Amino acid sequence: MIAAPSQDGNVFQQIFVEHWDGFKRIYPRYNKPYYDGLVDKMLACGDPERMGYIEYRCLHCGEGTQRVSMSCKSSLCLRCAKVYVDNWVSQVSQMLHAGVIYRHIVLTVPEILRKTLYQQSQALLSPCRRCGVQCLDDAFSRVSGKNLRGGYIVVIQIHGRNGQYNPHLHCIATSGGWDQEAKQWVHVDYVPYPMLRKKWQWPRLTMLRQTVKTKESHRLVDACYTRYREGFVTHVQKGDVPSRYQSLATYLATYVVSPPISLRRIDRYDGDSVTYHYRSHKTERVERETVDVYTFIGRMVQHIFSKGFQRIRYDGVQATKTFAKLKGLIQEALAKVQGIIKGAIKIIAPLTYRQRYQRSTGHDPLRCPHCHSDMGVWRIWHPTYGVIHDELEAIRRGKYASQASRAAPTGEPGRTLWPASGGISLSLPGLQ
Ligand SMILES: [Zn+2]
Ligand SMILES: [Zn+2]
């Protein structure tokens, strides 16, 4: 089996083995099969006997073999986090269009509202995202004096850098919007901060008042209006962000979709408390924190979204079909204001297992160490379904009888293997 490159995930797993049951007793909100399932998968990740595996063998000399454990792809698993982030970057990059200028805007929620959001997350998170879109449309329309609809990629992030609950929205927004009446794209160079803050505060609070109809929530809303007269905090990335789309997506991914604490950041665990460090955006320094083990588990699990929740959404003109139609017009309009618009977007395909391994170790895991040919899939085994693929069986049945030669597996992206028995689809590290 190939271990994840030299990072120690065992401490993380050990913490869950020792304290998950205790944690659930104190926080029954997490005592659900859904969370248990994620924890189980995370604990089994990397173990070929529990997760299943693919065995590669050199089909040329028959000597070289390699066994690769299937990964769990659970949102809780730190081992799988890197893959998850890579795939996210690839997905977002494909949604950014050449010749269109984007801005990164962060919309935050003040501290006194966070508790309500935490308790009512199911009811509030989705409307919260819609509020963000409405806020930006309003701001663009106000600045331009026209009724505009922008294009947005909105990601909900619910923890801050240190893992504490701090829900906020990351929006990648077009710089301007589509004027439906005039049938033209209107570029908006600048959105004044004070206005954006107000525009963000108002729909947020109205939504909260309408969704959570308790006295306490109404008191909170009133308190927000008096306490935050300037509106809620918003942050617009300054400068020429859009010149490199790929780095924008990567930059976003590093703290938008990565788990709160990456593996190498756990410094110490003594059975009762955990010490970890993180890089703070506020102080620009590495901060160290020691918390009791239940607080630590809490910080790790609270960023898991409920089943089926979509944390990233494409909204406004960015929604796929609409955007394809408008793209030409947008580029034309922007060319007028900006001169020539540079920046072809490089679409990044997600890395395969083979590429990732090669990058981190410098070795190609699927090259036969004896004869240097590419190895092929020999056997696939799944704990529930047993042997899904057996190359030797296939050869016996005469698989290659009519084929002159066979292409070696190349690890191209996008291939998913469907077992002949039907019913399950497995993404395989070597082939996907
Ligand atoms: Zn995993
Ligand atoms: Zn060989």
mmCIF file of C-alpha atoms in Angstrom, residues 64-300:
data_model
loop_
_atom_site.group_PDB
_atom_site.id
_atom_site.type_symbol
_atom_site.label_atom_id
_atom_site.label_comp_id
_atom_site.label_asym_id
_atom_site.label_seq_id
_atom_site.Cartn_x
_atom_site.Cartn_y
_atom_site.Cartn_z
ATOM 1 C CA GLY A 64 6.487 -5.237 -10.546
ATOM 2 C CA THR A 65 3.405 -4.881 -8.337
ATOM 3 C CA GLN A 66 1.799 -1.996 -6.505
ATOM 4 C CA ARG A 67 -1.207 -1.979 -4.219
ATOM 5 C CA VAL A 68 -3.136 1.251 -3.800
ATOM 6 C CA SER A 69 -5.745 1.679 -1.119
ATOM 7 C CA MET A 70 -8.946 3.449 -2.072
ATOM 8 C CA SER A 71 -9.484 6.735 -0.349
ATOM 9 C CA CYS A 72 -12.552 7.751 1.625
ATOM 10 C CA LYS A 73 -13.130 11.217 0.162
ATOM 11 C CA SER A 74 -14.942 12.157 3.369
ATOM 12 C CA SER A 75 -15.072 15.874 4.106
ATOM 13 C CA LEU A 76 -13.704 15.125 7.546
ATOM 14 C CA CYS A 77 -10.629 13.292 6.310
ATOM 15 C CA LEU A 78 -7.431 15.290 6.369
ATOM 16 C CA ARG A 79 -5.685 12.684 4.258
ATOM 17 C CA CYS A 80 -8.156 13.308 1.447
ATOM 18 C CA ALA A 81 -8.341 17.061 1.894
ATOM 19 C CA LYS A 82 -5.630 17.802 -0.651
ATOM 20 C CA VAL A 83 -7.422 15.838 -3.352
ATOM 21 C CA TYR A 84 -10.668 17.544 -2.478
ATOM 22 C CA VAL A 85 -9.066 20.988 -2.762
ATOM 23 C CA ASP A 86 -7.391 20.135 -6.083
ATOM 24 C CA ASN A 87 -10.675 19.021 -7.551
ATOM 25 C CA TRP A 88 -12.368 22.145 -6.309
ATOM 26 C CA VAL A 89 -9.763 24.385 -7.900
ATOM 27 C CA SER A 90 -10.184 22.555 -11.155
ATOM 28 C CA GLN A 91 -13.953 22.900 -11.003
ATOM 29 C CA VAL A 92 -13.890 26.619 -10.218
ATOM 30 C CA SER A 93 -11.223 27.390 -12.799
ATOM 31 C CA GLN A 94 -13.438 25.944 -15.468
ATOM 32 C CA MET A 95 -16.197 28.320 -14.475
ATOM 33 C CA LEU A 96 -14.033 31.427 -14.798
ATOM 34 C CA HIS A 97 -14.101 32.867 -18.269
ATOM 35 C CA ALA A 98 -11.327 34.437 -20.264
ATOM 36 C CA GLY A 99 -11.645 38.145 -20.825
ATOM 37 C CA VAL A 100 -14.017 38.655 -17.933
ATOM 38 C CA ILE A 101 -12.858 40.538 -14.874
ATOM 39 C CA TYR A 102 -13.640 39.087 -11.486
ATOM 40 C CA ARG A 103 -13.416 40.449 -7.982
ATOM 41 C CA HIS A 104 -13.152 38.559 -4.765
ATOM 42 C CA ILE A 105 -15.526 39.914 -2.151
ATOM 43 C CA VAL A 106 -15.899 38.619 1.374
ATOM 44 C CA LEU A 107 -19.110 39.187 3.296
ATOM 45 C CA THR A 108 -18.959 38.483 7.011
ATOM 46 C CA VAL A 109 -21.413 38.117 9.862
ATOM 47 C CA PRO A 110 -20.964 39.985 13.155
ATOM 48 C CA GLU A 111 -20.123 38.004 16.242
ATOM 49 C CA ILE A 112 -23.447 38.425 18.019
ATOM 50 C CA LEU A 113 -25.307 36.668 15.193
ATOM 51 C CA ARG A 114 -23.028 33.642 14.959
ATOM 52 C CA LYS A 115 -24.697 31.641 17.699
ATOM 53 C CA THR A 116 -28.110 31.964 16.045
ATOM 54 C CA LEU A 117 -26.603 30.957 12.731
ATOM 55 C CA TYR A 118 -24.991 27.928 14.305
ATOM 56 C CA GLN A 119 -28.207 26.783 15.946
ATOM 57 C CA GLN A 120 -30.332 27.407 12.875
ATOM 58 C CA SER A 121 -27.735 26.631 10.235
ATOM 59 C CA GLN A 122 -30.044 24.414 8.212
ATOM 60 C CA ALA A 123 -32.635 27.161 7.842
ATOM 61 C CA LEU A 124 -30.287 30.099 7.505
ATOM 62 C CA LEU A 125 -27.246 29.206 5.422
ATOM 63 C CA SER A 126 -28.909 28.983 2.028
ATOM 64 C CA PRO A 127 -30.913 32.207 2.421
ATOM 65 C CA CYS A 128 -27.696 33.809 3.630
ATOM 66 C CA ARG A 129 -26.065 33.010 0.312
ATOM 67 C CA ARG A 130 -29.002 34.458 -1.605
ATOM 68 C CA CYS A 131 -28.652 37.621 0.456
ATOM 69 C CA GLY A 132 -25.057 37.914 -0.676
ATOM 70 C CA VAL A 133 -26.078 37.749 -4.316
ATOM 71 C CA GLN A 134 -28.857 40.254 -3.786
ATOM 72 C CA CYS A 135 -26.471 42.587 -1.985
ATOM 73 C CA LEU A 136 -24.029 42.610 -4.876
ATOM 74 C CA ASP A 137 -26.717 43.034 -7.536
ATOM 75 C CA ASP A 138 -28.098 45.966 -5.533
ATOM 76 C CA ALA A 139 -24.696 47.554 -5.160
ATOM 77 C CA PHE A 140 -23.895 47.277 -8.895
ATOM 78 C CA SER A 141 -27.310 48.629 -9.823
ATOM 79 C CA ARG A 142 -27.013 51.520 -7.428
ATOM 80 C CA VAL A 143 -23.565 52.536 -8.642
ATOM 81 C CA SER A 144 -24.465 52.349 -12.329
ATOM 82 C CA GLY A 145 -27.996 53.699 -12.020
ATOM 83 C CA LYS A 146 -29.194 50.719 -14.052
ATOM 84 C CA ASN A 147 -30.867 47.500 -13.144
ATOM 85 C CA LEU A 148 -27.940 45.074 -13.283
ATOM 86 C CA ARG A 149 -27.515 41.378 -12.749
ATOM 87 C CA GLY A 150 -23.954 40.252 -12.120
ATOM 88 C CA GLY A 151 -22.404 36.816 -12.275
ATOM 89 C CA TYR A 152 -21.355 35.120 -9.061
ATOM 90 C CA ILE A 153 -19.628 32.126 -7.672
ATOM 91 C CA VAL A 154 -20.548 32.041 -4.009
ATOM 92 C CA VAL A 155 -18.940 29.779 -1.464
ATOM 93 C CA ILE A 156 -20.076 29.506 2.123
ATOM 94 C CA GLN A 157 -17.252 29.167 4.575
ATOM 95 C CA ILE A 158 -18.208 28.464 8.141
ATOM 96 C CA HIS A 159 -15.000 28.526 10.052
ATOM 97 C CA GLY A 160 -12.258 31.047 10.526
ATOM 98 C CA ARG A 161 -8.567 30.254 10.288
ATOM 99 C CA ASN A 162 -8.324 28.860 13.801
ATOM 100 C CA GLY A 163 -11.292 26.542 13.280
ATOM 101 C CA GLN A 164 -13.792 28.575 15.265
ATOM 102 C CA TYR A 165 -17.309 29.002 13.980
ATOM 103 C CA ASN A 166 -17.374 32.125 11.855
ATOM 104 C CA PRO A 167 -19.661 31.841 8.868
ATOM 105 C CA HIS A 168 -18.961 34.126 5.929
ATOM 106 C CA LEU A 169 -19.394 34.248 2.185
ATOM 107 C CA HIS A 170 -16.670 34.306 -0.413
ATOM 108 C CA CYS A 171 -17.984 35.727 -3.640
ATOM 109 C CA ILE A 172 -16.172 35.755 -6.916
ATOM 110 C CA ALA A 173 -18.135 38.410 -8.724
ATOM 111 C CA THR A 174 -18.010 39.825 -12.214
ATOM 112 C CA SER A 175 -17.066 43.498 -12.251
ATOM 113 C CA GLY A 176 -20.448 44.753 -13.334
ATOM 114 C CA GLY A 177 -23.584 43.217 -14.673
ATOM 115 C CA TRP A 178 -26.008 42.591 -17.459
ATOM 116 C CA ASP A 179 -28.552 45.280 -18.179
ATOM 117 C CA GLN A 180 -31.520 43.319 -19.404
ATOM 118 C CA GLU A 181 -33.413 46.396 -20.616
ATOM 119 C CA ALA A 182 -30.633 47.861 -22.707
ATOM 120 C CA LYS A 183 -29.301 44.416 -23.579
ATOM 121 C CA GLN A 184 -25.786 45.391 -22.700
ATOM 122 C CA TRP A 185 -23.023 44.615 -20.244
ATOM 123 C CA VAL A 186 -22.230 47.445 -17.870
ATOM 124 C CA HIS A 187 -18.783 47.493 -16.341
ATOM 125 C CA VAL A 188 -18.578 48.768 -12.774
ATOM 126 C CA ASP A 189 -15.119 49.838 -11.840
ATOM 127 C CA TYR A 190 -15.593 50.488 -8.210
ATOM 128 C CA VAL A 191 -18.134 49.781 -5.492
ATOM 129 C CA PRO A 192 -17.875 52.086 -2.484
ATOM 130 C CA TYR A 193 -17.304 50.185 0.744
ATOM 131 C CA PRO A 194 -19.823 52.012 2.927
ATOM 132 C CA MET A 195 -22.553 51.226 0.449
ATOM 133 C CA LEU A 196 -21.607 47.574 0.157
ATOM 134 C CA ARG A 197 -21.649 47.243 3.931
ATOM 135 C CA LYS A 198 -25.152 48.643 4.183
ATOM 136 C CA LYS A 199 -26.375 46.589 1.252
ATOM 137 C CA TRP A 200 -25.087 43.460 2.932
ATOM 138 C CA GLN A 201 -26.527 44.248 6.326
ATOM 139 C CA TRP A 202 -30.053 45.066 5.312
ATOM 140 C CA PRO A 203 -31.125 41.892 3.453
ATOM 141 C CA ARG A 204 -29.277 39.735 5.986
ATOM 142 C CA LEU A 205 -31.205 41.127 8.902
ATOM 143 C CA THR A 206 -34.539 41.127 7.109
ATOM 144 C CA MET A 207 -33.994 37.498 6.202
ATOM 145 C CA LEU A 208 -33.121 36.618 9.784
ATOM 146 C CA ARG A 209 -36.199 38.383 11.099
ATOM 147 C CA GLN A 210 -38.425 36.517 8.666
ATOM 148 C CA THR A 211 -36.836 33.089 9.093
ATOM 149 C CA VAL A 212 -36.330 32.843 12.827
ATOM 150 C CA LYS A 213 -39.422 34.313 14.412
ATOM 151 C CA THR A 214 -38.441 34.288 18.055
ATOM 152 C CA LYS A 215 -38.289 37.211 20.440
ATOM 153 C CA GLU A 216 -34.596 36.642 20.941
ATOM 154 C CA SER A 217 -33.835 36.766 17.249
ATOM 155 C CA HIS A 218 -35.828 39.986 16.853
ATOM 156 C CA ARG A 219 -33.915 41.508 19.740
ATOM 157 C CA LEU A 220 -30.673 40.511 18.029
ATOM 158 C CA VAL A 221 -31.728 42.087 14.758
ATOM 159 C CA ASP A 222 -32.553 45.342 16.513
ATOM 160 C CA ALA A 223 -29.256 45.237 18.363
ATOM 161 C CA CYS A 224 -27.432 44.817 15.056
ATOM 162 C CA TYR A 225 -29.041 47.889 13.566
ATOM 163 C CA THR A 226 -27.972 50.035 16.488
ATOM 164 C CA ARG A 227 -24.582 48.509 17.052
ATOM 165 C CA TYR A 228 -23.480 48.281 13.439
ATOM 166 C CA ARG A 229 -24.630 51.594 12.053
ATOM 167 C CA GLU A 230 -22.037 51.384 9.317
ATOM 168 C CA GLY A 231 -23.297 47.997 8.166
ATOM 169 C CA PHE A 232 -21.590 44.599 8.308
ATOM 170 C CA VAL A 233 -18.002 44.046 7.404
ATOM 171 C CA THR A 234 -17.244 43.422 3.785
ATOM 172 C CA HIS A 235 -13.934 43.086 2.123
ATOM 173 C CA VAL A 236 -13.142 43.662 -1.520
ATOM 174 C CA GLN A 237 -9.910 42.309 -2.806
ATOM 175 C CA LYS A 238 -8.016 45.271 -4.199
ATOM 176 C CA GLY A 239 -5.786 45.417 -7.231
ATOM 177 C CA ASP A 240 -5.831 43.434 -10.372
ATOM 178 C CA VAL A 241 -6.926 40.083 -9.027
ATOM 179 C CA PRO A 242 -8.238 38.716 -12.277
ATOM 180 C CA SER A 243 -5.063 38.676 -14.313
ATOM 181 C CA ARG A 244 -4.435 35.107 -13.219
ATOM 182 C CA TYR A 245 -7.547 33.079 -12.796
ATOM 183 C CA GLN A 246 -5.770 29.971 -11.824
ATOM 184 C CA SER A 247 -4.106 31.590 -8.864
ATOM 185 C CA LEU A 248 -7.379 33.170 -7.832
ATOM 186 C CA ALA A 249 -9.014 29.785 -7.671
ATOM 187 C CA THR A 250 -6.018 28.286 -5.888
ATOM 188 C CA TYR A 251 -5.839 31.154 -3.444
ATOM 189 C CA LEU A 252 -9.506 30.831 -2.666
ATOM 190 C CA ALA A 253 -9.257 27.107 -2.265
ATOM 191 C CA THR A 254 -6.459 27.241 0.265
ATOM 192 C CA TYR A 255 -8.737 28.678 2.828
ATOM 193 C CA VAL A 256 -12.211 28.352 1.456
ATOM 194 C CA VAL A 257 -12.419 24.623 1.052
ATOM 195 C CA SER A 258 -9.553 23.228 3.048
ATOM 196 C CA PRO A 259 -10.441 21.807 6.430
ATOM 197 C CA PRO A 260 -9.902 24.103 9.406
ATOM 198 C CA ILE A 261 -6.654 22.529 10.441
ATOM 199 C CA SER A 262 -4.297 20.741 8.156
ATOM 200 C CA LEU A 263 -2.484 17.648 9.300
ATOM 201 C CA ARG A 264 0.917 19.053 9.971
ATOM 202 C CA ARG A 265 -0.535 21.731 12.165
ATOM 203 C CA ILE A 266 -1.267 19.484 15.111
ATOM 204 C CA ASP A 267 1.737 19.945 17.354
ATOM 205 C CA ARG A 268 0.803 17.966 20.416
ATOM 206 C CA TYR A 269 -1.865 15.648 21.787
ATOM 207 C CA ASP A 270 -1.666 14.291 25.323
ATOM 208 C CA GLY A 271 -4.977 12.463 25.564
ATOM 209 C CA ASP A 272 -6.894 15.437 26.974
ATOM 210 C CA SER A 273 -5.832 18.490 25.040
ATOM 211 C CA VAL A 274 -4.604 19.314 21.567
ATOM 212 C CA THR A 275 -2.105 21.981 20.570
ATOM 213 C CA TYR A 276 -2.171 23.196 16.996
ATOM 214 C CA HIS A 277 -1.072 26.231 15.050
ATOM 215 C CA TYR A 278 -2.452 28.196 12.144
ATOM 216 C CA ARG A 279 -1.661 31.292 10.198
ATOM 217 C CA SER A 280 -3.861 34.193 11.227
ATOM 218 C CA HIS A 281 -5.131 36.617 8.608
ATOM 219 C CA LYS A 282 -5.597 39.266 11.254
ATOM 220 C CA THR A 283 -2.111 39.307 12.695
ATOM 221 C CA GLU A 284 -0.306 37.771 9.683
ATOM 222 C CA ARG A 285 1.511 35.601 12.181
ATOM 223 C CA VAL A 286 1.495 31.966 13.142
ATOM 224 C CA GLU A 287 -0.720 31.583 16.182
ATOM 225 C CA ARG A 288 -0.637 28.617 18.537
ATOM 226 C CA GLU A 289 -3.614 27.359 20.466
ATOM 227 C CA THR A 290 -4.206 24.616 23.014
ATOM 228 C CA VAL A 291 -7.773 23.424 23.508
ATOM 229 C CA ASP A 292 -9.361 20.473 25.272
ATOM 230 C CA VAL A 293 -9.987 17.523 23.017
ATOM 231 C CA TYR A 294 -13.788 17.996 22.749
ATOM 232 C CA THR A 295 -13.357 21.589 21.640
ATOM 233 C CA PHE A 296 -10.914 20.346 19.047
ATOM 234 C CA ILE A 297 -13.305 17.710 17.709
ATOM 235 C CA GLY A 298 -16.070 20.316 17.729
ATOM 236 C CA ARG A 299 -13.999 22.645 15.577
ATOM 237 C CA MET A 300 -13.276 19.862 13.137
#
